[in-house]
Amino acid sequence: MPSMAYSMAVLLALASATVTQGCAERQSSCSGTADRPVTLQGDEWMAHGALGDLPSVAEECQATVSHHRLVQELLRRMEKSVKFDEPPNPSILLAMNLAGATHGHVHHWLLQEIKKDAVERAQTDMTSGQVALYVLALLSSCQDPRCVHAMGKTINLIPILKQKMNEEISKNGTQGLITWYAESLDILALCLLKEYDNQDAVKAVAEELLNHKSSPDVDSRAMAVLALVCAYNHTGKQDLIHLIRDALKAVTNDFLDEQERHNGMIGNIYSMGLALQALETSSEFYSPRKWDRAQAFSVVYNHDYKQPMAMAQVLPPLVGKSYLDAAPITVQFSITNTLKNYFHYSTSVEVPSDSTLLQVMKAARNEKPDIFCFKTEQTSWGPFVTSIHGLAGNKTERTYWQFFSCWSPLQEGVGTYKPKNWEHIQAIFSTY
């Protein structure tokens, strides 16, 4: 049995029971909310809260259970919709990845078929929007769209996407028939790939959103919002920044107005998925106005979704995600020992956007197993890191591995903490 001091070190490393769950920070859970953990039981409610609090907590728990059941049901229906004798649907793979459902045979089949389909058809039979959707599906699967390998062939989807995009803009532009949905999808995919040399297209989409006479449909405007939010975060041209801001302010406020007029509905039930994604990612642009998120989501809860594309678009916002989360995040991970036999190593790894610190450590180990090897033991609090780089904690010497983010100790364990993009996580051999 470990000593009390060592147990305290374990608790320090694993944090407390009030765990913050990444995307779920904005939602309550049966174990509490992000700002008010519910840990009281029985008569303790009499001392710490009014009896009237109980029904509201119960309602919150019931709502969370219903939400979870809806997510699971949509995943089940999406998987069931996949036909192994039909072409793969990249939207379904993208939604499954964003929801974290990445371990089933359906997911594996979709990924392999999408790679085969891209190799066979991207150059000849696909539009730019289709190529862009394949890029997002592959990105969210931690696959490099620049090096897609299948059936003994390897292709780079990026020049194919750029060529098709430019050809379609040139062709459709002369006819006044710009396909704004596809162009926005193209911009988003290229932006997530850090390809920013398409600012003329970004400008055209922003100007289209400000052109009220054109009135593109809700799906097109929502996809444009996602594309422009990404472009806004990666452009240094002030005139373009102002144009994008004005366009995003206009379209998001239009969505909020439409929601108010139609009791939560934006467009129709099948456009709600992309509209929710757009509003979830653009609060900066309709601020200080507040979005009645609960009203909008209630429309989704009350509909019995059966169309696979609609399910694939509405599932990401139900789990706090959008297509902007398709690209993997970059996390810097370092290990340091200054107590004796000093060493310090650092690396950067790419992992899916919803990854835990444990997944980051595994990615680092996969890249450099001789340096970032580690061991864990399972406890009632979750996995506890016992050793890194061959150096294990010791009860007698009162040493253990402590984790920090920007020199602040983590308040969660490695199995639950979810690093942000470009976050620096430090594992430091420490004493207690």
XYZ file of C-alpha atoms in Angstrom:
432
model
C 0.000 0.000 0.000
C 1.373 3.441 -0.871
C 2.081 5.848 1.945
C -0.239 8.753 2.718
C 2.344 11.227 1.358
C 2.685 9.309 -1.867
C -1.088 9.110 -2.131
C -1.209 12.879 -1.826
C 1.281 13.133 -4.670
C -0.979 10.918 -6.741
C -3.905 13.176 -5.955
C -1.887 16.240 -6.911
C -0.983 14.675 -10.224
C -4.483 13.444 -10.954
C -6.273 16.555 -9.633
C -9.613 16.508 -7.906
C -12.939 14.913 -8.671
C -14.367 18.057 -10.235
C -13.027 17.413 -13.728
C -13.471 19.923 -16.534
C -14.305 18.101 -19.750
C -12.960 20.186 -22.644
C -15.859 20.930 -24.965
C -18.310 19.979 -22.248
C -17.313 23.011 -20.180
C -20.310 24.833 -21.620
C -22.712 22.118 -20.555
C -23.784 20.867 -17.174
C -23.290 17.271 -16.166
C -24.676 14.994 -13.479
C -21.460 15.453 -11.527
C -21.812 19.205 -11.589
C -21.384 22.238 -13.766
C -18.179 23.979 -14.759
C -18.593 26.612 -12.060
C -20.573 24.812 -9.357
C -19.657 21.177 -8.705
C -22.553 19.146 -7.331
C -20.989 16.904 -4.695
C -23.505 17.126 -1.867
C -25.620 14.136 -0.927
C -28.557 13.435 1.331
C -29.052 15.847 4.230
C -26.064 17.954 3.153
C -28.439 19.786 0.825
C -30.209 21.182 3.883
C -27.019 22.859 5.065
C -25.601 24.017 1.751
C -28.527 24.809 -0.509
C -32.228 25.414 -0.602
C -34.464 22.452 -1.223
C -35.669 24.266 -4.293
C -32.243 23.696 -5.856
C -32.841 19.976 -6.136
C -35.377 19.939 -8.976
C -33.223 22.236 -11.129
C -30.195 19.992 -10.633
C -32.292 16.945 -11.460
C -33.592 18.666 -14.586
C -30.049 19.535 -15.649
C -28.975 15.921 -15.159
C -31.952 14.650 -17.135
C -31.208 17.105 -19.943
C -27.596 15.935 -20.052
C -28.647 12.285 -20.185
C -31.086 13.065 -23.016
C -28.370 14.979 -24.862
C -25.945 12.054 -24.542
C -28.587 9.616 -25.754
C -29.289 11.784 -28.799
C -25.587 11.927 -29.694
C -25.281 8.143 -29.362
C -28.435 7.571 -31.404
C -27.232 9.847 -34.200
C -23.912 8.006 -34.269
C -25.721 4.685 -34.411
C -27.953 5.839 -37.254
C -25.042 7.289 -39.197
C -23.084 4.052 -38.934
C -26.154 2.060 -39.976
C -26.606 4.291 -43.026
C -23.178 3.293 -44.379
C -23.542 0.794 -47.218
C -20.422 -1.178 -47.999
C -21.453 -1.546 -51.659
C -21.843 2.231 -52.143
C -19.298 5.079 -52.407
C -18.077 6.370 -49.013
C -19.509 9.562 -47.538
C -16.702 11.825 -46.222
C -19.211 13.890 -44.215
C -20.006 10.866 -42.074
C -16.322 10.137 -41.421
C -15.777 13.806 -40.539
C -18.687 13.797 -38.081
C -17.556 10.536 -36.484
C -14.059 11.946 -35.983
C -15.342 15.158 -34.433
C -17.535 13.112 -32.092
C -14.606 10.877 -31.124
C -16.166 7.700 -32.566
C -12.995 6.452 -34.226
C -12.576 2.823 -33.231
C -15.303 0.859 -35.001
C -15.080 -1.203 -38.185
C -17.349 1.268 -40.002
C -14.917 4.089 -39.266
C -11.990 1.984 -40.470
C -13.807 1.025 -43.671
C -14.813 4.634 -44.396
C -11.254 5.890 -43.968
C -9.768 3.264 -46.252
C -12.453 3.721 -48.914
C -12.131 7.497 -48.841
C -8.405 7.210 -49.448
C -9.038 4.826 -52.347
C -11.757 7.070 -53.760
C -9.511 10.124 -53.526
C -6.712 8.370 -55.379
C -9.073 7.126 -58.095
C -11.356 10.107 -58.620
C -10.057 13.369 -57.136
C -8.203 14.456 -60.251
C -10.884 13.535 -62.775
C -14.384 13.125 -61.365
C -14.640 15.398 -58.326
C -15.582 19.053 -57.984
C -13.474 21.327 -55.816
C -16.080 21.138 -53.039
C -15.937 17.355 -53.040
C -12.144 17.392 -52.884
C -12.342 19.908 -50.008
C -14.717 17.636 -48.102
C -12.343 14.697 -48.590
C -9.517 16.904 -47.298
C -11.508 17.703 -44.132
C -12.379 14.041 -43.592
C -8.733 13.036 -43.944
C -7.473 15.885 -41.769
C -9.873 14.941 -38.989
C -8.545 11.371 -39.268
C -4.970 12.638 -38.733
C -4.143 11.753 -42.343
C -2.027 14.080 -44.470
C -4.023 15.195 -47.558
C -0.701 16.001 -49.202
C 0.248 12.332 -49.187
C -2.779 10.088 -49.691
C -1.706 6.528 -50.380
C -3.927 3.715 -51.624
C -3.695 0.866 -54.132
C -0.006 1.452 -54.677
C -0.518 5.098 -55.663
C 0.083 8.366 -53.821
C -1.502 11.736 -54.594
C -1.373 15.268 -53.179
C -4.881 16.681 -52.866
C -3.777 20.277 -52.313
C -2.706 21.259 -55.844
C -5.743 19.354 -57.155
C -8.039 21.369 -54.884
C -6.420 24.679 -55.819
C -6.579 23.951 -59.527
C -10.224 22.918 -59.441
C -11.134 25.884 -57.264
C -9.487 28.382 -59.614
C -11.038 26.760 -62.688
C -14.522 26.825 -61.168
C -14.199 30.447 -60.048
C -13.040 31.456 -63.515
C -15.762 29.477 -65.284
C -18.640 30.275 -62.978
C -17.577 33.867 -62.464
C -17.998 34.673 -66.150
C -21.509 33.245 -65.982
C -22.450 34.903 -62.710
C -23.014 31.485 -61.147
C -20.474 31.334 -58.321
C -21.089 28.260 -56.150
C -20.597 29.983 -52.801
C -21.058 26.847 -50.715
C -18.318 24.977 -52.564
C -16.010 27.980 -52.624
C -16.420 28.467 -48.875
C -15.710 24.769 -48.337
C -12.565 25.157 -50.459
C -11.412 28.181 -48.459
C -12.016 26.387 -45.160
C -10.081 23.278 -46.194
C -7.119 25.307 -47.484
C -7.151 27.527 -44.391
C -7.001 24.532 -42.050
C -4.046 23.312 -44.104
C -2.363 26.698 -43.536
C -2.635 27.539 -47.242
C -3.485 31.238 -47.199
C -2.773 32.280 -50.802
C -6.447 32.601 -51.798
C -7.337 36.004 -50.383
C -9.150 37.073 -53.557
C -11.595 34.213 -53.014
C -11.949 35.154 -49.337
C -12.729 38.735 -50.338
C -15.308 37.569 -52.895
C -17.142 35.431 -50.334
C -17.135 38.230 -47.740
C -18.519 40.687 -50.289
C -21.190 38.154 -51.256
C -22.365 37.925 -47.663
C -22.705 41.708 -47.542
C -24.679 41.704 -50.791
C -28.207 41.351 -49.467
C -29.643 41.143 -52.979
C -28.039 37.776 -53.583
C -29.381 36.198 -50.356
C -27.576 32.845 -50.504
C -29.308 30.022 -48.637
C -28.639 29.290 -44.974
C -26.281 26.388 -45.727
C -24.125 28.559 -47.998
C -24.013 31.432 -45.531
C -23.189 29.107 -42.626
C -20.348 27.453 -44.549
C -19.103 30.926 -45.491
C -19.066 31.880 -41.806
C -16.880 28.874 -40.966
C -14.502 29.687 -43.820
C -14.289 33.384 -42.971
C -13.751 32.788 -39.249
C -10.715 30.704 -40.160
C -9.497 33.281 -42.689
C -10.028 36.108 -40.186
C -7.662 34.419 -37.747
C -4.932 34.047 -40.364
C -4.807 37.222 -42.400
C -2.716 40.294 -41.735
C -4.372 42.653 -44.234
C -6.348 45.259 -42.304
C -8.769 46.037 -45.130
C -9.603 42.332 -45.479
C -9.940 41.975 -41.713
C -12.494 44.807 -41.624
C -14.387 43.346 -44.587
C -14.550 39.890 -43.012
C -15.656 41.330 -39.674
C -18.481 43.308 -41.318
C -19.594 40.247 -43.289
C -19.574 37.960 -40.251
C -21.423 40.506 -38.141
C -24.099 40.852 -40.805
C -24.749 37.166 -41.437
C -24.631 36.016 -37.811
C -27.058 38.720 -36.745
C -29.310 37.685 -39.631
C -29.242 34.144 -38.254
C -30.137 35.368 -34.777
C -32.990 37.461 -36.173
C -34.304 34.478 -38.110
C -34.097 32.276 -35.031
C -36.127 34.791 -33.023
C -38.787 35.035 -35.735
C -39.167 31.269 -36.115
C -38.975 30.032 -32.515
C -35.478 28.613 -32.789
C -35.441 27.510 -36.430
C -32.826 28.910 -38.803
C -33.707 28.087 -42.391
C -35.127 24.580 -42.130
C -34.381 21.558 -39.981
C -31.736 20.345 -42.426
C -29.823 23.635 -42.374
C -29.758 23.761 -38.576
C -26.550 21.729 -38.300
C -24.356 24.161 -40.216
C -26.168 27.168 -38.725
C -25.382 25.913 -35.216
C -21.748 25.351 -36.195
C -21.582 28.892 -37.547
C -23.047 30.505 -34.434
C -20.940 28.375 -32.078
C -17.743 29.624 -33.712
C -18.564 33.293 -34.310
C -19.742 34.772 -30.985
C -17.016 37.422 -31.257
C -18.796 38.920 -34.243
C -22.352 39.174 -32.912
C -21.197 40.221 -29.422
C -22.467 41.855 -27.204
C -25.675 40.335 -28.480
C -26.467 36.999 -26.803
C -27.397 33.832 -28.644
C -30.245 31.780 -27.184
C -28.404 28.510 -27.661
C -30.973 26.494 -25.719
C -33.805 27.613 -28.004
C -31.891 26.640 -31.132
C -30.820 23.279 -29.764
C -34.375 22.494 -28.650
C -35.364 22.476 -32.328
C -32.764 19.789 -32.958
C -33.820 17.765 -29.905
C -37.424 17.713 -31.117
C -36.642 16.425 -34.602
C -36.237 12.762 -35.504
C -33.187 12.899 -37.781
C -32.950 10.131 -40.364
C -31.137 11.728 -43.334
C -27.398 10.864 -43.067
C -26.085 14.234 -44.303
C -28.305 16.121 -41.889
C -27.111 13.947 -39.012
C -23.491 14.410 -40.069
C -23.847 18.196 -39.996
C -25.791 18.480 -36.742
C -23.678 16.016 -34.747
C -20.543 18.240 -34.449
C -22.304 21.130 -32.641
C -24.016 18.627 -30.343
C -20.551 17.642 -29.090
C -19.271 21.233 -29.008
C -17.395 21.032 -32.312
C -17.491 22.464 -35.820
C -15.695 21.812 -39.088
C -13.086 24.280 -37.846
C -11.979 21.511 -35.480
C -11.211 19.127 -38.333
C -7.517 19.956 -38.373
C -5.329 18.353 -35.716
C -3.872 20.564 -33.018
C -0.184 21.037 -32.283
C 0.951 20.514 -28.691
C 4.475 21.059 -27.373
C 5.445 18.447 -24.798
C 8.601 18.564 -22.709
C 10.074 16.403 -19.955
C 12.524 17.798 -17.411
C 14.535 16.360 -14.546
C 16.673 18.752 -12.476
C 16.954 16.668 -9.292
C 19.880 14.498 -10.421
C 21.225 13.204 -13.717
C 19.693 16.247 -15.392
C 17.862 15.900 -18.685
C 15.445 17.992 -20.708
C 13.733 17.036 -23.960
C 10.995 18.746 -25.946
C 8.936 17.901 -29.008
C 5.841 19.057 -30.865
C 3.169 16.576 -31.906
C -0.062 16.750 -33.860
C -3.118 15.089 -32.354
C -6.890 15.286 -32.944
C -8.418 18.427 -31.481
C -10.224 16.612 -28.647
C -7.200 14.598 -27.492
C -6.272 14.063 -23.869
C -2.794 14.654 -22.484
C -2.331 10.886 -22.379
C -2.872 10.792 -26.152
C -0.322 13.583 -26.564
C 2.205 11.563 -24.564
C 1.514 8.489 -26.693
C 2.038 10.517 -29.871
C 5.371 11.801 -28.515
C 6.366 8.253 -27.579
C 5.481 6.986 -31.050
C 7.733 9.595 -32.627
C 10.689 9.210 -30.238
C 10.237 6.044 -28.153
C 13.760 6.144 -26.756
C 13.146 9.591 -25.250
C 9.443 9.918 -24.448
C 8.765 6.393 -23.227
C 6.540 6.300 -20.129
C 4.583 3.954 -17.885
C 1.245 4.361 -16.144
C -0.748 2.511 -13.558
C -4.520 2.527 -13.361
C -6.076 4.026 -10.228
C -9.608 4.828 -9.184
C -8.834 8.395 -10.272
C -7.693 7.338 -13.730
C -4.255 6.607 -15.232
C -1.320 7.810 -13.124
C 2.080 8.345 -14.757
C 4.681 6.435 -12.745
C 7.709 6.746 -15.019
C 8.982 8.887 -17.920
C 12.241 8.351 -19.819
C 13.008 5.426 -17.515
C 12.831 7.623 -14.403
C 10.186 6.512 -11.918
C 8.740 8.242 -8.897
C 9.937 6.938 -5.554
C 8.007 6.900 -2.264
C 11.181 6.822 -0.189
C 12.709 9.783 -2.007
C 9.272 11.458 -2.224
C 9.526 12.058 -5.967
C 6.906 11.964 -8.712
C 6.141 13.423 -12.148
C 4.118 16.640 -11.997
C 2.455 18.208 -15.058
C 2.254 21.917 -15.859
C 0.823 24.170 -18.518
C 2.863 27.363 -18.837
C 4.257 26.723 -15.342
C 0.805 26.356 -13.783
C 0.094 22.905 -12.288
C -2.626 21.013 -14.121
C -5.839 20.521 -12.194
C -6.766 17.340 -14.070
C -5.149 13.988 -14.721
C -3.477 12.927 -17.950
C -6.516 10.841 -18.883
C -8.920 13.778 -18.817
C -6.945 16.975 -19.442
C -7.332 18.163 -23.048
C -4.584 20.522 -24.238
C -5.381 23.435 -26.527
C -3.725 24.195 -29.828
C -0.091 25.322 -29.377
C -0.239 24.700 -25.627
C 3.043 23.781 -23.933
C 2.710 20.893 -21.494
C 5.643 20.271 -19.157
C 6.300 17.092 -17.199
C 8.730 17.940 -14.387
C 10.238 15.422 -11.996
C 9.333 16.888 -8.613
C 9.351 16.275 -4.884
C 6.537 16.423 -2.362
